[in-house]
CSV table of C-alpha atoms in Angstrom, one decimal:
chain,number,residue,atom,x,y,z
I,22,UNK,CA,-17.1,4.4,-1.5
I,23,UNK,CA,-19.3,3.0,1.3
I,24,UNK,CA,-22.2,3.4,-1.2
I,25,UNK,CA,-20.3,1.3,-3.6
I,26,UNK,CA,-19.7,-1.6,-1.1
I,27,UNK,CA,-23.4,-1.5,0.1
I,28,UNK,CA,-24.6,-1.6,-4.1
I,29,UNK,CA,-22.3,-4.6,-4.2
I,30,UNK,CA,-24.3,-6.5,-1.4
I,31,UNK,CA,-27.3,-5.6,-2.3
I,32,UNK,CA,-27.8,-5.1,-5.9
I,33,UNK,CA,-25.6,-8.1,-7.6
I,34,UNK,CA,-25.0,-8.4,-11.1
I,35,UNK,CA,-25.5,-4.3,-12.8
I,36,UNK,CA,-23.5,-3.3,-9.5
I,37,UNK,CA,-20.4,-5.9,-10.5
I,38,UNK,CA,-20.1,-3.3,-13.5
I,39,UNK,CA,-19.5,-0.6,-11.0
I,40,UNK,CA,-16.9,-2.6,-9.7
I,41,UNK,CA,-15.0,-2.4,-12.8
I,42,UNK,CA,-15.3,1.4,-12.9
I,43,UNK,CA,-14.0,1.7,-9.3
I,44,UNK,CA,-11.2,-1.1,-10.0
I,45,UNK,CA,-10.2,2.0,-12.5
I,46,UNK,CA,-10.3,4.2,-9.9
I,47,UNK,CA,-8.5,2.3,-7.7
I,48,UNK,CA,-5.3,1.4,-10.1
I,49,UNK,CA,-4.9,5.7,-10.4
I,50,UNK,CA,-5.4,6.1,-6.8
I,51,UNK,CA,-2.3,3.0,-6.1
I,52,UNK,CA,-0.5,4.5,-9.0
I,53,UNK,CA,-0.2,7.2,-7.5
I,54,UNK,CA,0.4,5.8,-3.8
I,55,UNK,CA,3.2,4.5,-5.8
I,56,UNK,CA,5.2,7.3,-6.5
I,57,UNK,CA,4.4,9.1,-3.4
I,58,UNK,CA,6.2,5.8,-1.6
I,59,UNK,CA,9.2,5.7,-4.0
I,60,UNK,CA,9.2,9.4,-3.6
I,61,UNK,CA,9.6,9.4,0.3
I,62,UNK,CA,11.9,6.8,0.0
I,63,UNK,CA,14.2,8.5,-2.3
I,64,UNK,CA,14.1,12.0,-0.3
I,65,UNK,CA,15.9,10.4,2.7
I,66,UNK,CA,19.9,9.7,2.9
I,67,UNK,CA,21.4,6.1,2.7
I,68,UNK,CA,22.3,6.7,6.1
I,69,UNK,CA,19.6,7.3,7.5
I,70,UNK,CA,17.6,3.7,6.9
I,71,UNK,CA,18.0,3.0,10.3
I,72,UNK,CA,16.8,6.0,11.6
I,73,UNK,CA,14.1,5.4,14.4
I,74,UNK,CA,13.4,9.2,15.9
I,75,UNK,CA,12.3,7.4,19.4
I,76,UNK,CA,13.5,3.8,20.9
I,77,UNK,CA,10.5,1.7,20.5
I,78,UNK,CA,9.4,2.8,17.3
I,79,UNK,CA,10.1,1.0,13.2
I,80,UNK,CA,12.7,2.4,11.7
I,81,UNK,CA,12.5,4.8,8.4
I,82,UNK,CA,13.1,1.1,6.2
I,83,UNK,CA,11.3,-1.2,8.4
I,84,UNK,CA,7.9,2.2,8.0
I,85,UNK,CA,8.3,0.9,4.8
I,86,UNK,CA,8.4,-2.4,5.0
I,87,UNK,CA,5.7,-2.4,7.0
I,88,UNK,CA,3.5,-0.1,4.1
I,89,UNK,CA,4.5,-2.4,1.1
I,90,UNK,CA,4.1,-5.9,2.8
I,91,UNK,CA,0.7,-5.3,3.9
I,92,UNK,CA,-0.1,-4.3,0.3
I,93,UNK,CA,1.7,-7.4,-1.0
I,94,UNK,CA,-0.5,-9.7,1.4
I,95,UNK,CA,-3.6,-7.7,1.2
I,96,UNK,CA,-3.0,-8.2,-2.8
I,97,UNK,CA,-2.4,-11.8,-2.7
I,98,UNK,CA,-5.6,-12.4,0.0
I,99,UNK,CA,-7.2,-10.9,-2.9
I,100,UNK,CA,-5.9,-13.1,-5.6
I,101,UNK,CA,-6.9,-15.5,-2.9
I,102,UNK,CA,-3.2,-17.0,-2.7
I,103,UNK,CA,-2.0,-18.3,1.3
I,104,UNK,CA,0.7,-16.9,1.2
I,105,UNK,CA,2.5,-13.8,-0.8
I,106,UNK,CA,5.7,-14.3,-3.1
I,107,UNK,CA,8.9,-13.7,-1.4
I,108,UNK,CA,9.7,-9.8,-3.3
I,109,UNK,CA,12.6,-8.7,-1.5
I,110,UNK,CA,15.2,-10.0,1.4
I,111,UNK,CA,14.4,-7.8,4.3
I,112,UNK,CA,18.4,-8.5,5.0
I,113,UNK,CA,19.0,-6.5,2.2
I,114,UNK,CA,16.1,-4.3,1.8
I,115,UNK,CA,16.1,-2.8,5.2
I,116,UNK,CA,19.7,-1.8,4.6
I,117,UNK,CA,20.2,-0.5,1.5
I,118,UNK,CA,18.0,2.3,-0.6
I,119,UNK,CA,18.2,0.5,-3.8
I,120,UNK,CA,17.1,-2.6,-2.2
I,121,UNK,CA,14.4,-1.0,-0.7
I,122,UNK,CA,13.3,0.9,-3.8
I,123,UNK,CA,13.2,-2.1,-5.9
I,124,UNK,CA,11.3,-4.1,-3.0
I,125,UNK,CA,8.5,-1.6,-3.0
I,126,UNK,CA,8.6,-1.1,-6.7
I,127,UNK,CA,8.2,-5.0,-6.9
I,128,UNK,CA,5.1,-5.2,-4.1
I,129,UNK,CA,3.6,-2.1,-6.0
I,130,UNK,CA,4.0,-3.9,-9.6
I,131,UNK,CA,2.2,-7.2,-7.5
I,132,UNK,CA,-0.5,-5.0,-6.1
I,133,UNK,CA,-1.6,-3.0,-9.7
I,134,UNK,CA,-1.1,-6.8,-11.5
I,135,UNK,CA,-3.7,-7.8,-9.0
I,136,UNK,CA,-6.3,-4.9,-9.6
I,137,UNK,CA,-5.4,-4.8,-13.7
I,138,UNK,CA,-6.4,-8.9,-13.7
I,139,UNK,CA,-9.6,-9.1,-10.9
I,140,UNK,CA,-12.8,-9.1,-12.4
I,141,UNK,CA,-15.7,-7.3,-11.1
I,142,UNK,CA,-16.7,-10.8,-9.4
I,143,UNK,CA,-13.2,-11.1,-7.9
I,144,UNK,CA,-13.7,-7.9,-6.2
I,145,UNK,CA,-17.4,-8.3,-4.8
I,146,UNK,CA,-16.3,-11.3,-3.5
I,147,UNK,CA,-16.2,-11.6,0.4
I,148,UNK,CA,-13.1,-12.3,2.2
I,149,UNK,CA,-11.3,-11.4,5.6
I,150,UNK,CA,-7.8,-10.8,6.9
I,151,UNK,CA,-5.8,-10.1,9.8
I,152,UNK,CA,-9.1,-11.0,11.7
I,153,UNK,CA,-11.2,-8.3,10.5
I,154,UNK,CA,-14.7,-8.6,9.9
I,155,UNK,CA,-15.6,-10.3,6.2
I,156,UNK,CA,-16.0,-8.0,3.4
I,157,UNK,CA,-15.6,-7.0,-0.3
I,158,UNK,CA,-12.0,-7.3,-1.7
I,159,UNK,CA,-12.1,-4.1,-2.8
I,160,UNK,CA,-13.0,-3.0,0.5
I,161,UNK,CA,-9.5,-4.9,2.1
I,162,UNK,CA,-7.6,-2.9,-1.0
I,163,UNK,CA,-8.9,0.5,-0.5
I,164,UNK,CA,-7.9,0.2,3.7
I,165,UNK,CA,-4.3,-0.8,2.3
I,166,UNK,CA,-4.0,2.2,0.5
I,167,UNK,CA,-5.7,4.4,3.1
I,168,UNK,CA,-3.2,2.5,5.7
I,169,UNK,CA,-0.4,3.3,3.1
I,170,UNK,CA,-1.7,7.0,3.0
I,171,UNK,CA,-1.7,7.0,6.7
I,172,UNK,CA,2.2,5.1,7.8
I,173,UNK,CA,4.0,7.5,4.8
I,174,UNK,CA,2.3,10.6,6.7
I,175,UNK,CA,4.2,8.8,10.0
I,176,UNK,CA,7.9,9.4,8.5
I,177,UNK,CA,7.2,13.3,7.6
I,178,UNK,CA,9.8,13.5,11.1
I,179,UNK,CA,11.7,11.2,10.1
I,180,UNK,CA,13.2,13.2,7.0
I,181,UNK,CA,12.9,16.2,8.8
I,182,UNK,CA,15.0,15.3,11.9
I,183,UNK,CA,17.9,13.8,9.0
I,184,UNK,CA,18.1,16.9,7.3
I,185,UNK,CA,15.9,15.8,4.2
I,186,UNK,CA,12.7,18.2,3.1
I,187,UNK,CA,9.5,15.4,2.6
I,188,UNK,CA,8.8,15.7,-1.1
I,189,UNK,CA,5.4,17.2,-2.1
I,190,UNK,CA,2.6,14.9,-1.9
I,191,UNK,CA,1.1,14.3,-5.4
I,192,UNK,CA,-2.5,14.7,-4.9
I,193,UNK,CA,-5.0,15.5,-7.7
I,194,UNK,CA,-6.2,18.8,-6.2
């Protein structure tokens, strides 16, 4: 992947068809992401949204909350819009399964929208958020899905201490 980013610096146009390959790439990888999350979220009790296993620390909702939101902005920095649509009601959605389910579904749906319509252009093209240093937009959306990867592996403990076995992970080896 870094070998990608550094052919999209420094080789312009034949490496913005690469892009399009890895945008491919990409839309599996989130698809998949996709139904690891709603996979998780399914696996714990209703009960148990509010579950935090130590003061101080998100709750199993607001764990994912905290995944899907940052792939809905990340996604709309991309499409280069300020701010992202409003997908949910975190009243609701951090209180209720279905709510939650139907957030993420809707944040995942604006996040593979947002890969199926850039162009290889759109993703070379340099940006920054939350104060990190400027780079490719594909760059920004593979470190939401590696930061996706990352908070789901987080609330493994959290199903356990509720009674609830962590589904397999769907991985392609």
């Amino acid at each position: 992947m870094q070998r990608f980013f550094l052919a999209l610096t420094l080789l312009g146009t034949p490496a913005l068809a690469a892009a399009q390959t890895d945008a491919s790439a990409l839309t599996r990888d989130w698809q998949r992401n996709r139904r690891n999350v709603l996979a998780y979220i399914e696996a714990m009790p209703d009960s148990a949204l509010g579950f935090r296993p130590t003061p101080g620390v998100r709750t199993f909702a607001e764990q994912f909350d905290h995944i899907v939101t940052t792939n809905l902005e990340v996604a709309a920095a991309v499409r280069g819009v300020d701010r992202p649509p409003t997908l949910g009601d975190p009243d609701q959605y951090l209180h209720s399964k279905s709510a939650l389910r139907a957030y993420a579904e809707a944040t995942y749906a604006y996040m593979l929208g947002t890969l199926d319509a850039a162009t290889p252009e759109e993703l070379a093209r340099t940006m920054s958020i939350y104060g990190a240093p400027p780079q490719p937009a594909a760059g920004f959306i593979q470190l939401s899905l590696e930061h996706s990867v990352w908070t789901l592996g987080q609330v493994v403990p959290y199903l356990r201490l509720n009674g609830a076995t962590p589904p397999g992970y769907d991985i392609p080896f």
